Amino acid sequence: PNKIDIYAIMSVHLTGLLPEFLVGVFLYKLIVFTNTKYQYNKFMLNIVVFILGMIFLYYLSSWFVRYGDTGLSEQKIFGGFFNFLCALSYAFILFPLSFLNLKNTPKYIINIFISLGSISYPVYLLHSAIPKFFQKIKFDIPPFNDENLFIACSMLTIVLSIVIHKYIEEPLKIYGRNLSKKLEKRTTNV
């Protein structure tokens, strides 16, 4: 019952999560290098890296929407590296954002990023469920090829994430803060 599962640690955590963690470390080192030693056209580098990340993520997402977990388990090598490849494409997308200068960036762009950050948890919760939902209902209408299915899943994920954030997450945060304040007052009065 209280036995440590060495297989799970070795097969999932080290080999599964370590490479994804190392992508983040690599991204940090790349940002430091680019800020301190890279003297060429940073704007063009950022555009190229961002576009590569978006293309990479688009194809990974399109593939996953079409084949899902079944495809990952059938394609052993690709399935084994799928999360790593996703992390790598996210790193490519995040890299250019590290060069935003808050003083020179228009307020509406900052607000867009704040809004995207606000819905990040619902997106995390839904991003795998929506493609599975489409697979479950066998949503394969002819105009829905891989690309359109990817767009439909992405849009539905974002819309549902906004709804969940606004009507569930935010009210629960407010309720939790109020409850915490009440409990704090009770314990200080005792």
PDB file of C-alpha atoms in Angstrom:
ATOM      1  CA  PRO A   1       0.000   0.000   0.000  1.00  0.00           C
ATOM      2  CA  ASN A   2       2.713   2.548   0.927  1.00  0.00           C
ATOM      3  CA  LYS A   3       5.220   1.211  -1.596  1.00  0.00           C
ATOM      4  CA  ILE A   4       7.125   3.715  -3.732  1.00  0.00           C
ATOM      5  CA  ASP A   5       6.523   3.126  -7.434  1.00  0.00           C
ATOM      6  CA  ILE A   6      10.028   3.353  -8.887  1.00  0.00           C
ATOM      7  CA  TYR A   7       8.709   2.543 -12.392  1.00  0.00           C
ATOM      8  CA  ALA A   8       6.393   5.573 -12.313  1.00  0.00           C
ATOM      9  CA  ILE A   9       9.215   7.823 -11.138  1.00  0.00           C
ATOM     10  CA  MET A  10      11.664   6.548 -13.736  1.00  0.00           C
ATOM     11  CA  SER A  11       9.273   6.241 -16.671  1.00  0.00           C
ATOM     12  CA  VAL A  12       6.983   9.217 -16.169  1.00  0.00           C
ATOM     13  CA  HIS A  13       8.626  11.845 -14.021  1.00  0.00           C
ATOM     14  CA  LEU A  14      12.264  11.669 -15.078  1.00  0.00           C
ATOM     15  CA  THR A  15      11.894  10.799 -18.736  1.00  0.00           C
ATOM     16  CA  GLY A  16       8.564  12.575 -19.196  1.00  0.00           C
ATOM     17  CA  LEU A  17       8.891  15.772 -17.208  1.00  0.00           C
ATOM     18  CA  LEU A  18      12.648  16.305 -17.126  1.00  0.00           C
ATOM     19  CA  PRO A  19      12.988  17.043 -20.869  1.00  0.00           C
ATOM     20  CA  GLU A  20      10.091  19.511 -20.658  1.00  0.00           C
ATOM     21  CA  PHE A  21      11.742  21.183 -17.653  1.00  0.00           C
ATOM     22  CA  LEU A  22      15.025  21.358 -19.560  1.00  0.00           C
ATOM     23  CA  VAL A  23      13.255  23.134 -22.445  1.00  0.00           C
ATOM     24  CA  GLY A  24      12.404  25.890 -19.939  1.00  0.00           C
ATOM     25  CA  VAL A  25      16.017  26.013 -18.726  1.00  0.00           C
ATOM     26  CA  PHE A  26      17.212  26.186 -22.335  1.00  0.00           C
ATOM     27  CA  LEU A  27      14.742  28.997 -23.067  1.00  0.00           C
ATOM     28  CA  TYR A  28      16.050  30.983 -20.083  1.00  0.00           C
ATOM     29  CA  LYS A  29      19.671  30.523 -21.203  1.00  0.00           C
ATOM     30  CA  LEU A  30      18.744  31.515 -24.762  1.00  0.00           C
ATOM     31  CA  ILE A  31      17.046  34.694 -23.524  1.00  0.00           C
ATOM     32  CA  VAL A  32      20.078  35.625 -21.402  1.00  0.00           C
ATOM     33  CA  PHE A  33      22.433  34.955 -24.328  1.00  0.00           C
ATOM     34  CA  THR A  34      20.306  36.975 -26.742  1.00  0.00           C
ATOM     35  CA  ASN A  35      20.033  39.908 -24.335  1.00  0.00           C
ATOM     36  CA  THR A  36      23.754  40.017 -23.521  1.00  0.00           C
ATOM     37  CA  LYS A  37      25.720  38.759 -26.541  1.00  0.00           C
ATOM     38  CA  TYR A  38      23.518  38.660 -29.652  1.00  0.00           C
ATOM     39  CA  GLN A  39      24.044  41.905 -31.561  1.00  0.00           C
ATOM     40  CA  TYR A  40      22.179  41.257 -34.809  1.00  0.00           C
ATOM     41  CA  ASN A  41      18.579  42.006 -35.785  1.00  0.00           C
ATOM     42  CA  LYS A  42      16.609  40.802 -32.744  1.00  0.00           C
ATOM     43  CA  PHE A  43      13.276  41.799 -34.262  1.00  0.00           C
ATOM     44  CA  MET A  44      13.751  39.510 -37.267  1.00  0.00           C
ATOM     45  CA  LEU A  45      14.980  36.682 -35.019  1.00  0.00           C
ATOM     46  CA  ASN A  46      11.877  37.048 -32.846  1.00  0.00           C
ATOM     47  CA  ILE A  47       9.545  36.968 -35.852  1.00  0.00           C
ATOM     48  CA  VAL A  48      11.206  33.851 -37.325  1.00  0.00           C
ATOM     49  CA  VAL A  49      11.259  31.990 -33.980  1.00  0.00           C
ATOM     50  CA  PHE A  50       7.626  32.908 -33.231  1.00  0.00           C
ATOM     51  CA  ILE A  51       6.429  31.782 -36.680  1.00  0.00           C
ATOM     52  CA  LEU A  52       8.351  28.506 -36.352  1.00  0.00           C
ATOM     53  CA  GLY A  53       6.741  27.905 -32.952  1.00  0.00           C
ATOM     54  CA  MET A  54       3.257  28.623 -34.299  1.00  0.00           C
ATOM     55  CA  ILE A  55       3.758  26.339 -37.325  1.00  0.00           C
ATOM     56  CA  PHE A  56       5.133  23.569 -35.130  1.00  0.00           C
ATOM     57  CA  LEU A  57       2.311  23.882 -32.594  1.00  0.00           C
ATOM     58  CA  TYR A  58      -0.279  24.052 -35.361  1.00  0.00           C
ATOM     59  CA  TYR A  59       0.855  20.755 -36.885  1.00  0.00           C
ATOM     60  CA  LEU A  60       1.167  19.028 -33.503  1.00  0.00           C
ATOM     61  CA  SER A  61      -2.297  20.223 -32.507  1.00  0.00           C
ATOM     62  CA  SER A  62      -3.834  19.264 -35.836  1.00  0.00           C
ATOM     63  CA  TRP A  63      -2.349  15.799 -35.540  1.00  0.00           C
ATOM     64  CA  PHE A  64      -3.567  15.375 -31.957  1.00  0.00           C
ATOM     65  CA  VAL A  65      -7.070  16.617 -32.774  1.00  0.00           C
ATOM     66  CA  ARG A  66      -7.305  14.021 -35.538  1.00  0.00           C
ATOM     67  CA  TYR A  67      -5.676  10.993 -33.834  1.00  0.00           C
ATOM     68  CA  GLY A  68      -5.750  11.753 -30.096  1.00  0.00           C
ATOM     69  CA  ASP A  69      -4.388   9.430 -27.422  1.00  0.00           C
ATOM     70  CA  THR A  70      -4.942   6.386 -29.631  1.00  0.00           C
ATOM     71  CA  GLY A  71      -2.568   7.825 -32.217  1.00  0.00           C
ATOM     72  CA  LEU A  72       0.005   8.641 -29.543  1.00  0.00           C
ATOM     73  CA  SER A  73      -0.051   5.086 -28.211  1.00  0.00           C
ATOM     74  CA  GLU A  74       0.159   3.596 -31.719  1.00  0.00           C
ATOM     75  CA  GLN A  75       3.049   5.850 -32.757  1.00  0.00           C
ATOM     76  CA  LYS A  76       5.484   4.868 -29.992  1.00  0.00           C
ATOM     77  CA  ILE A  77       8.387   7.175 -30.818  1.00  0.00           C
ATOM     78  CA  PHE A  78       6.284  10.182 -31.821  1.00  0.00           C
ATOM     79  CA  GLY A  79       3.950   9.561 -28.868  1.00  0.00           C
ATOM     80  CA  GLY A  80       6.912   9.429 -26.502  1.00  0.00           C
ATOM     81  CA  PHE A  81       8.206  12.783 -27.674  1.00  0.00           C
ATOM     82  CA  PHE A  82       4.856  14.504 -28.200  1.00  0.00           C
ATOM     83  CA  ASN A  83       4.805  16.478 -24.909  1.00  0.00           C
ATOM     84  CA  PHE A  84       8.445  17.443 -25.390  1.00  0.00           C
ATOM     85  CA  LEU A  85       7.708  18.705 -28.907  1.00  0.00           C
ATOM     86  CA  CYS A  86       4.741  20.708 -27.572  1.00  0.00           C
ATOM     87  CA  ALA A  87       6.945  22.233 -24.855  1.00  0.00           C
ATOM     88  CA  LEU A  88       9.549  23.094 -27.471  1.00  0.00           C
ATOM     89  CA  SER A  89       6.988  24.821 -29.687  1.00  0.00           C
ATOM     90  CA  TYR A  90       5.637  26.775 -26.666  1.00  0.00           C
ATOM     91  CA  ALA A  91       9.212  27.863 -25.923  1.00  0.00           C
ATOM     92  CA  PHE A  92       9.557  29.146 -29.489  1.00  0.00           C
ATOM     93  CA  ILE A  93       6.332  31.120 -29.055  1.00  0.00           C
ATOM     94  CA  LEU A  94       7.321  32.518 -25.642  1.00  0.00           C
ATOM     95  CA  PHE A  95      10.865  33.475 -26.670  1.00  0.00           C
ATOM     96  CA  PRO A  96       9.901  36.653 -28.589  1.00  0.00           C
ATOM     97  CA  LEU A  97       7.580  37.732 -25.772  1.00  0.00           C
ATOM     98  CA  SER A  98      10.558  37.935 -23.423  1.00  0.00           C
ATOM     99  CA  PHE A  99      11.788  40.991 -25.320  1.00  0.00           C
ATOM    100  CA  LEU A 100       8.697  43.120 -24.804  1.00  0.00           C
ATOM    101  CA  ASN A 101       9.590  46.395 -23.160  1.00  0.00           C
ATOM    102  CA  LEU A 102       6.743  47.387 -20.834  1.00  0.00           C
ATOM    103  CA  LYS A 103       7.522  51.098 -21.171  1.00  0.00           C
ATOM    104  CA  ASN A 104       7.233  51.053 -24.964  1.00  0.00           C
ATOM    105  CA  THR A 105       4.502  48.431 -25.355  1.00  0.00           C
ATOM    106  CA  PRO A 106       0.988  49.788 -25.978  1.00  0.00           C
ATOM    107  CA  LYS A 107      -1.423  49.239 -23.080  1.00  0.00           C
ATOM    108  CA  TYR A 108      -3.868  47.213 -25.204  1.00  0.00           C
ATOM    109  CA  ILE A 109      -1.147  44.614 -25.937  1.00  0.00           C
ATOM    110  CA  ILE A 110      -0.361  44.322 -22.230  1.00  0.00           C
ATOM    111  CA  ASN A 111      -4.098  43.917 -21.522  1.00  0.00           C
ATOM    112  CA  ILE A 112      -4.313  41.132 -24.123  1.00  0.00           C
ATOM    113  CA  PHE A 113      -1.519  39.252 -22.361  1.00  0.00           C
ATOM    114  CA  ILE A 114      -3.127  39.809 -18.954  1.00  0.00           C
ATOM    115  CA  SER A 115      -6.417  38.438 -20.319  1.00  0.00           C
ATOM    116  CA  LEU A 116      -4.679  35.414 -21.813  1.00  0.00           C
ATOM    117  CA  GLY A 117      -2.963  34.814 -18.478  1.00  0.00           C
ATOM    118  CA  SER A 118      -6.319  35.004 -16.714  1.00  0.00           C
ATOM    119  CA  ILE A 119      -7.808  32.201 -18.792  1.00  0.00           C
ATOM    120  CA  SER A 120      -4.671  30.034 -18.749  1.00  0.00           C
ATOM    121  CA  TYR A 121      -5.936  27.664 -16.033  1.00  0.00           C
ATOM    122  CA  PRO A 122      -9.274  26.930 -17.744  1.00  0.00           C
ATOM    123  CA  VAL A 123      -7.370  26.465 -21.030  1.00  0.00           C
ATOM    124  CA  TYR A 124      -5.091  23.998 -19.239  1.00  0.00           C
ATOM    125  CA  LEU A 125      -8.129  22.110 -17.952  1.00  0.00           C
ATOM    126  CA  LEU A 126      -9.943  22.033 -21.314  1.00  0.00           C
ATOM    127  CA  HIS A 127      -7.233  21.780 -23.955  1.00  0.00           C
ATOM    128  CA  SER A 128      -7.226  17.985 -23.992  1.00  0.00           C
ATOM    129  CA  ALA A 129     -10.940  17.531 -23.292  1.00  0.00           C
ATOM    130  CA  ILE A 130     -12.225  19.429 -26.328  1.00  0.00           C
ATOM    131  CA  PRO A 131     -10.457  17.246 -28.960  1.00  0.00           C
ATOM    132  CA  LYS A 132     -11.633  14.142 -27.066  1.00  0.00           C
ATOM    133  CA  PHE A 133     -15.171  15.543 -27.126  1.00  0.00           C
ATOM    134  CA  PHE A 134     -14.995  15.994 -30.905  1.00  0.00           C
ATOM    135  CA  GLN A 135     -13.616  12.452 -31.271  1.00  0.00           C
ATOM    136  CA  LYS A 136     -16.324  11.025 -29.003  1.00  0.00           C
ATOM    137  CA  ILE A 137     -19.165  12.533 -31.008  1.00  0.00           C
ATOM    138  CA  LYS A 138     -17.409  11.470 -34.232  1.00  0.00           C
ATOM    139  CA  PHE A 139     -17.393  15.055 -35.471  1.00  0.00           C
ATOM    140  CA  ASP A 140     -16.184  14.419 -39.018  1.00  0.00           C
ATOM    141  CA  ILE A 141     -18.296  16.625 -41.265  1.00  0.00           C
ATOM    142  CA  PRO A 142     -16.540  17.044 -44.668  1.00  0.00           C
ATOM    143  CA  PRO A 143     -15.491  20.697 -44.265  1.00  0.00           C
ATOM    144  CA  PHE A 144     -13.811  19.702 -40.996  1.00  0.00           C
ATOM    145  CA  ASN A 145     -10.408  18.557 -42.162  1.00  0.00           C
ATOM    146  CA  ASP A 146      -7.474  18.544 -39.719  1.00  0.00           C
ATOM    147  CA  GLU A 147      -6.912  22.287 -40.008  1.00  0.00           C
ATOM    148  CA  ASN A 148     -10.558  23.260 -39.513  1.00  0.00           C
ATOM    149  CA  LEU A 149     -10.927  20.789 -36.672  1.00  0.00           C
ATOM    150  CA  PHE A 150      -7.863  22.324 -34.995  1.00  0.00           C
ATOM    151  CA  ILE A 151      -9.357  25.805 -35.367  1.00  0.00           C
ATOM    152  CA  ALA A 152     -12.738  24.621 -34.048  1.00  0.00           C
ATOM    153  CA  CYS A 153     -11.105  22.963 -31.015  1.00  0.00           C
ATOM    154  CA  SER A 154      -8.955  26.026 -30.317  1.00  0.00           C
ATOM    155  CA  MET A 155     -11.867  28.451 -30.583  1.00  0.00           C
ATOM    156  CA  LEU A 156     -14.159  26.303 -28.430  1.00  0.00           C
ATOM    157  CA  THR A 157     -11.391  25.921 -25.831  1.00  0.00           C
ATOM    158  CA  ILE A 158     -10.884  29.693 -25.668  1.00  0.00           C
ATOM    159  CA  VAL A 159     -14.613  30.513 -25.543  1.00  0.00           C
ATOM    160  CA  LEU A 160     -15.324  27.926 -22.839  1.00  0.00           C
ATOM    161  CA  SER A 161     -12.235  29.071 -20.906  1.00  0.00           C
ATOM    162  CA  ILE A 162     -13.487  32.658 -20.912  1.00  0.00           C
ATOM    163  CA  VAL A 163     -16.927  31.514 -19.697  1.00  0.00           C
ATOM    164  CA  ILE A 164     -15.428  29.287 -16.981  1.00  0.00           C
ATOM    165  CA  HIS A 165     -13.071  32.051 -15.858  1.00  0.00           C
ATOM    166  CA  LYS A 166     -15.794  34.691 -15.714  1.00  0.00           C
ATOM    167  CA  TYR A 167     -18.643  32.662 -14.217  1.00  0.00           C
ATOM    168  CA  ILE A 168     -16.901  29.990 -12.124  1.00  0.00           C
ATOM    169  CA  GLU A 169     -13.245  30.791 -11.382  1.00  0.00           C
ATOM    170  CA  GLU A 170     -13.563  34.503 -10.545  1.00  0.00           C
ATOM    171  CA  PRO A 171     -16.688  34.127  -8.339  1.00  0.00           C
ATOM    172  CA  LEU A 172     -15.006  31.254  -6.481  1.00  0.00           C
ATOM    173  CA  LYS A 173     -11.859  33.356  -5.968  1.00  0.00           C
ATOM    174  CA  ILE A 174     -13.947  36.174  -4.488  1.00  0.00           C
ATOM    175  CA  TYR A 175     -15.870  33.717  -2.307  1.00  0.00           C
ATOM    176  CA  GLY A 176     -12.586  32.161  -1.132  1.00  0.00           C
ATOM    177  CA  ARG A 177     -11.084  35.564  -0.253  1.00  0.00           C
ATOM    178  CA  ASN A 178     -14.196  36.575   1.671  1.00  0.00           C
ATOM    179  CA  LEU A 179     -14.273  33.254   3.508  1.00  0.00           C
ATOM    180  CA  SER A 180     -10.590  33.580   4.318  1.00  0.00           C
ATOM    181  CA  LYS A 181     -11.127  37.083   5.734  1.00  0.00           C
ATOM    182  CA  LYS A 182     -14.007  35.844   7.904  1.00  0.00           C
ATOM    183  CA  LEU A 183     -11.952  32.947   9.227  1.00  0.00           C
ATOM    184  CA  GLU A 184      -9.009  35.253   9.864  1.00  0.00           C
ATOM    185  CA  LYS A 185     -11.215  37.627  11.887  1.00  0.00           C
ATOM    186  CA  ARG A 186     -12.543  34.688  13.922  1.00  0.00           C
ATOM    187  CA  THR A 187      -9.086  33.403  14.777  1.00  0.00           C
ATOM    188  CA  THR A 188      -7.771  36.853  15.742  1.00  0.00           C
ATOM    189  CA  ASN A 189     -10.798  37.470  18.010  1.00  0.00           C
ATOM    190  CA  VAL A 190     -10.313  34.176  19.886  1.00  0.00           C
TER     191      VAL A 190
END
